[in-house]
Short mmCIF file of C-alpha atoms in Angstrom, two decimals:
data_model
loop_
_atom_site.label_atom_id
_atom_site.label_comp_id
_atom_site.label_asym_id
_atom_site.label_seq_id
_atom_site.Cartn_x
_atom_site.Cartn_y
_atom_site.Cartn_z
CA ASN A 1308 0.00 0.00 0.00
CA ALA A 1309 1.98 2.99 -1.31
CA GLY A 1310 -0.64 5.64 -0.50
CA VAL A 1311 -0.24 8.64 -2.82
CA THR A 1312 2.64 8.60 -5.28
CA GLN A 1313 3.86 11.46 -7.49
CA THR A 1314 6.25 11.65 -10.40
CA PRO A 1315 8.66 13.22 -11.02
CA LYS A 1316 10.21 14.32 -7.72
CA PHE A 1317 12.16 17.17 -9.30
CA GLN A 1318 11.85 19.00 -12.61
CA VAL A 1319 13.48 22.00 -14.23
CA LEU A 1320 11.70 23.64 -17.16
CA LYS A 1321 12.43 26.58 -19.38
CA THR A 1322 9.79 29.27 -19.78
CA GLY A 1323 7.24 28.15 -22.35
CA GLN A 1324 7.87 24.43 -22.04
CA SER A 1325 5.07 22.06 -21.09
CA MET A 1326 4.94 19.11 -18.76
CA THR A 1327 2.57 16.81 -16.91
CA LEU A 1328 2.81 15.91 -13.24
CA GLN A 1329 1.48 12.46 -12.46
CA CYS A 1330 -0.34 11.37 -9.32
CA ALA A 1331 -1.79 8.02 -8.31
CA GLN A 1332 -3.43 6.69 -5.15
CA ASP A 1333 -4.13 3.11 -4.13
CA MET A 1334 -6.57 3.79 -1.27
CA ASN A 1335 -9.72 3.66 -3.42
CA HIS A 1336 -10.40 7.30 -2.59
CA ASN A 1337 -13.07 9.20 -4.45
CA SER A 1338 -11.58 12.69 -4.29
CA MET A 1339 -8.20 13.95 -5.46
CA TYR A 1340 -6.53 17.35 -5.32
CA TRP A 1341 -3.59 19.33 -6.61
CA TYR A 1342 -1.98 21.97 -4.40
CA ARG A 1343 0.98 24.25 -4.75
CA GLN A 1344 3.11 25.29 -1.81
CA ASP A 1345 5.05 28.52 -1.83
CA PRO A 1346 7.16 29.92 1.04
CA GLY A 1347 5.05 31.65 3.68
CA MET A 1348 1.78 30.91 1.88
CA GLY A 1349 0.74 27.48 3.03
CA LEU A 1350 -0.98 25.22 0.53
CA ARG A 1351 -3.24 26.59 -2.18
CA LEU A 1352 -5.67 24.44 -4.12
CA ILE A 1353 -5.16 24.45 -7.89
CA TYR A 1354 -7.76 21.92 -9.06
CA TYR A 1355 -9.71 19.10 -7.52
CA SER A 1356 -11.74 16.11 -8.58
CA ALA A 1357 -14.57 15.27 -6.22
CA SER A 1358 -15.16 11.95 -7.93
CA GLU A 1359 -14.11 10.05 -11.03
CA GLY A 1360 -15.21 11.90 -14.13
CA THR A 1361 -15.43 15.35 -12.54
CA THR A 1362 -12.90 18.14 -12.12
CA ASP A 1363 -13.21 21.71 -10.92
CA LYS A 1364 -11.14 24.81 -10.27
CA GLY A 1365 -9.66 25.70 -6.91
CA GLU A 1366 -8.11 28.97 -5.72
CA VAL A 1367 -5.29 29.30 -8.27
CA PRO A 1368 -6.19 27.41 -11.51
CA ASN A 1369 -4.75 29.80 -14.10
CA GLY A 1370 -2.04 28.24 -16.24
CA TYR A 1371 -2.94 24.66 -15.32
CA ASN A 1372 -5.16 21.87 -16.61
CA VAL A 1373 -6.04 18.54 -15.07
CA SER A 1374 -7.25 15.12 -16.09
CA ARG A 1375 -8.88 12.53 -13.85
CA LEU A 1376 -7.79 9.55 -15.90
CA ASN A 1377 -9.56 6.99 -13.71
CA LYS A 1378 -10.31 6.60 -10.02
CA ARG A 1379 -6.63 6.11 -9.18
CA GLU A 1380 -4.93 8.74 -11.30
CA PHE A 1381 -5.09 12.54 -11.45
CA SER A 1382 -2.63 14.47 -13.57
CA LEU A 1383 -1.71 18.17 -13.64
CA ARG A 1384 -0.51 19.78 -16.86
CA LEU A 1385 1.38 23.01 -17.39
CA GLU A 1386 0.88 23.97 -21.03
CA SER A 1387 3.33 26.87 -21.14
CA ALA A 1388 5.41 27.11 -17.98
CA ALA A 1389 6.16 30.49 -16.43
CA PRO A 1390 8.65 31.43 -13.67
CA SER A 1391 5.65 32.20 -11.40
CA GLN A 1392 4.86 28.48 -11.48
CA THR A 1393 8.08 27.64 -9.68
CA SER A 1394 6.78 25.86 -6.60
CA VAL A 1395 6.38 22.56 -4.83
CA TYR A 1396 3.33 20.67 -6.05
CA PHE A 1397 1.43 18.21 -3.88
CA CYS A 1398 -1.23 15.77 -4.86
CA ALA A 1399 -3.68 14.58 -2.21
CA SER A 1400 -6.66 12.29 -1.96
CA SER A 1401 -9.53 11.76 0.44
CA GLY A 1402 -12.21 9.13 0.80
CA GLY A 1403 -15.23 11.41 0.65
CA GLN A 1404 -18.57 10.39 2.13
CA GLY A 1405 -17.83 11.68 5.61
CA ARG A 1406 -14.15 10.76 5.57
CA TYR A 1407 -12.56 14.15 5.50
CA GLU A 1408 -8.85 13.61 6.08
CA GLN A 1409 -6.55 14.18 3.14
CA TYR A 1410 -3.51 12.05 2.37
CA PHE A 1411 -0.65 13.81 0.61
CA GLY A 1412 1.99 12.60 -1.78
CA PRO A 1413 5.71 13.43 -1.35
CA GLY A 1414 5.60 16.40 -3.72
CA THR A 1415 7.23 17.54 -6.95
CA ARG A 1416 9.69 20.42 -6.81
CA LEU A 1417 9.38 22.38 -10.04
CA THR A 1418 11.69 25.17 -11.12
CA VAL A 1419 10.92 27.28 -14.20
CA THR A 1420 13.81 29.35 -15.51
CA GLY B 346 -14.46 33.27 1.08
CA GLU B 347 -12.74 31.54 3.95
CA ASN B 348 -9.51 32.97 5.32
CA VAL B 349 -7.29 31.24 7.88
CA GLU B 350 -4.64 33.08 9.87
CA GLN B 351 -2.01 31.16 11.80
CA HIS B 352 0.34 32.35 14.55
CA PRO B 353 3.17 32.33 15.28
CA SER B 354 5.08 31.77 12.05
CA THR B 355 8.07 30.47 14.02
CA LEU B 356 8.17 28.91 17.47
CA SER B 357 11.19 27.73 19.39
CA VAL B 358 10.82 25.75 22.62
CA GLN B 359 13.03 23.73 24.91
CA GLU B 360 12.59 19.97 24.92
CA GLY B 361 9.93 19.03 27.46
CA ASP B 362 8.13 22.36 27.26
CA SER B 363 4.69 22.85 25.72
CA ALA B 364 4.02 24.45 22.34
CA VAL B 365 0.83 26.22 21.32
CA ILE B 366 -0.12 27.26 17.79
CA LYS B 367 -3.23 29.34 17.18
CA CYS B 368 -5.46 29.81 14.15
CA THR B 369 -8.46 31.96 13.38
CA TYR B 370 -10.92 31.50 10.55
CA SER B 371 -13.46 33.80 8.96
CA ASP B 372 -16.30 31.62 7.64
CA SER B 373 -18.60 30.63 10.48
CA ALA B 374 -19.96 27.80 8.32
CA SER B 375 -16.63 25.91 8.44
CA ASN B 376 -17.09 22.69 10.32
CA TYR B 377 -13.90 20.64 10.01
CA PHE B 378 -10.49 21.71 11.33
CA PRO B 379 -7.48 19.49 10.62
CA TRP B 380 -3.87 19.96 11.64
CA TYR B 381 -1.03 18.72 9.47
CA LYS B 382 2.65 18.17 10.23
CA GLN B 383 5.17 18.53 7.43
CA GLU B 384 8.71 17.27 7.82
CA LEU B 385 11.48 18.47 5.56
CA GLY B 386 11.14 17.14 2.03
CA LYS B 387 7.87 15.35 2.69
CA GLY B 388 4.19 15.94 2.16
CA PRO B 389 1.91 17.12 4.99
CA GLN B 390 0.53 14.41 7.25
CA LEU B 391 -2.63 14.68 9.31
CA ILE B 392 -1.89 14.56 13.05
CA ILE B 393 -5.25 15.48 14.57
CA ASP B 394 -8.55 16.95 13.52
CA ILE B 395 -11.70 18.25 15.13
CA ARG B 396 -15.25 18.76 13.95
CA SER B 397 -17.43 21.67 14.89
CA ASN B 398 -19.65 19.68 17.24
CA VAL B 399 -16.66 19.02 19.52
CA GLY B 400 -14.81 21.55 21.69
CA GLU B 401 -11.65 19.62 22.43
CA LYS B 402 -9.90 16.48 21.26
CA LYS B 403 -6.77 14.84 22.61
CA ASP B 404 -4.42 12.20 21.27
CA GLN B 405 -1.52 11.40 23.58
CA ARG B 406 0.70 14.54 23.69
CA ILE B 407 -1.37 16.44 21.13
CA ALA B 408 -4.63 18.27 21.74
CA VAL B 409 -6.78 20.63 19.72
CA THR B 410 -9.34 23.07 21.07
CA LEU B 411 -12.07 24.83 19.11
CA ASN B 412 -13.99 27.95 20.02
CA LYS B 413 -16.71 28.35 17.39
CA THR B 414 -18.03 31.58 18.86
CA ALA B 415 -14.66 33.28 18.57
CA LYS B 416 -13.79 31.36 15.41
CA HIS B 417 -10.44 30.18 16.58
CA PHE B 418 -8.77 26.86 17.23
CA SER B 419 -5.45 25.87 18.70
CA LEU B 420 -2.95 23.02 18.67
CA HIS B 421 -1.26 22.10 21.93
CA ILE B 422 1.78 19.84 22.07
CA THR B 423 2.95 18.85 25.54
CA GLU B 424 6.30 17.38 26.57
CA THR B 425 7.83 18.36 23.26
CA GLN B 426 10.57 16.20 21.76
CA PRO B 427 13.16 16.98 19.06
CA GLU B 428 11.20 14.84 16.60
CA ASP B 429 8.29 17.27 16.95
CA SER B 430 10.40 19.81 15.02
CA ALA B 431 8.56 20.42 11.74
CA VAL B 432 6.17 22.82 10.04
CA TYR B 433 2.59 22.64 11.27
CA PHE B 434 -0.42 23.76 9.24
CA CYS B 435 -3.92 24.39 10.42
CA ALA B 436 -6.84 24.33 8.02
CA ALA B 437 -10.54 25.05 7.96
CA SER B 438 -13.01 23.24 5.78
CA LEU B 439 -16.62 23.78 4.82
CA GLY B 440 -18.58 20.57 4.63
CA GLY B 441 -15.47 18.43 4.96
CA GLY B 442 -14.76 18.39 1.27
CA GLY B 443 -11.12 18.97 0.45
CA PHE B 444 -12.08 21.47 -2.19
CA LYS B 445 -13.37 23.69 0.58
CA THR B 446 -10.20 23.43 2.68
CA ILE B 447 -8.21 26.61 3.31
CA PHE B 448 -4.80 26.28 4.92
CA GLY B 449 -2.96 28.61 7.25
CA ALA B 450 0.51 29.82 6.28
CA GLY B 451 2.25 27.39 8.65
CA THR B 452 4.29 27.47 11.86
CA ARG B 453 7.87 26.29 11.93
CA LEU B 454 8.45 24.61 15.31
CA PHE B 455 11.96 24.09 16.62
CA VAL B 456 12.41 21.89 19.68
CA LYS B 457 15.84 22.37 21.22
CA ALA B 458 17.39 19.40 22.98
#
C-alpha cells in the first residue's frame, strides 16, 4: 500500500515548455486534489476532482489543466510554464462520504527558468 | 471566502516544554479543522482533527481546542521532543470536502534538545 505517489520528484523547465505531473493513489479514494506550496503561503488548491469523471477549479487554476484519468490517477498539466509556477506541487486524496482527512503525496519540486 | 490566519510563524521551545499554535478562521460555516505536520522534504501528514460539534480532542501529547463563537482553534503539544520539530499547518473546511479546505501559512516549530 503505497498511499499517494507522485512523479517526477524534481523537474526544471524553461519558460514556455510544457509538462505533466502524475499522481496516483491506491486507497480507493473518491476525491483527489492538486496543491501548490510557496514559502510563507501554506498550501493553495489548484484543481480538484470530487469523484471520477469530474474536475473543478480551486483557488489558483490559471495556467494549469487537469485530467482525472480513472479513479486512481489525477494528472496536472502546465501547457506553457512560467517562472511564477516555480513551486512545490502536492497531490492529495480523500475518501469522501464523511471521511474528510486528506492524504498527501511526497511532492514535486518544479523550477521554471 | 474563507480565510485562515495562523500564529506564530516560528516557534522555538526547549525539549519538554509545551508548544501552542493558534489559528483563526473567517467563515462561520466551516465545520472541520485538521492539523497537518510537514517534515522536511515530505508531504503534509494529518496529526489530529476536530469537527465543529466538539470543543476539544486529545491524542496522547497532542490536543486541539475549538472555540466556534470566537472562530479560533489551537494546537497544543505537551512534553515536546526533538522529533516534533517540523512545520505545522492548520486548516478550515466547509462541509469536509477537500475542495473547501483553506490552509494557514504554517508554523515552523523548533524543539531544542
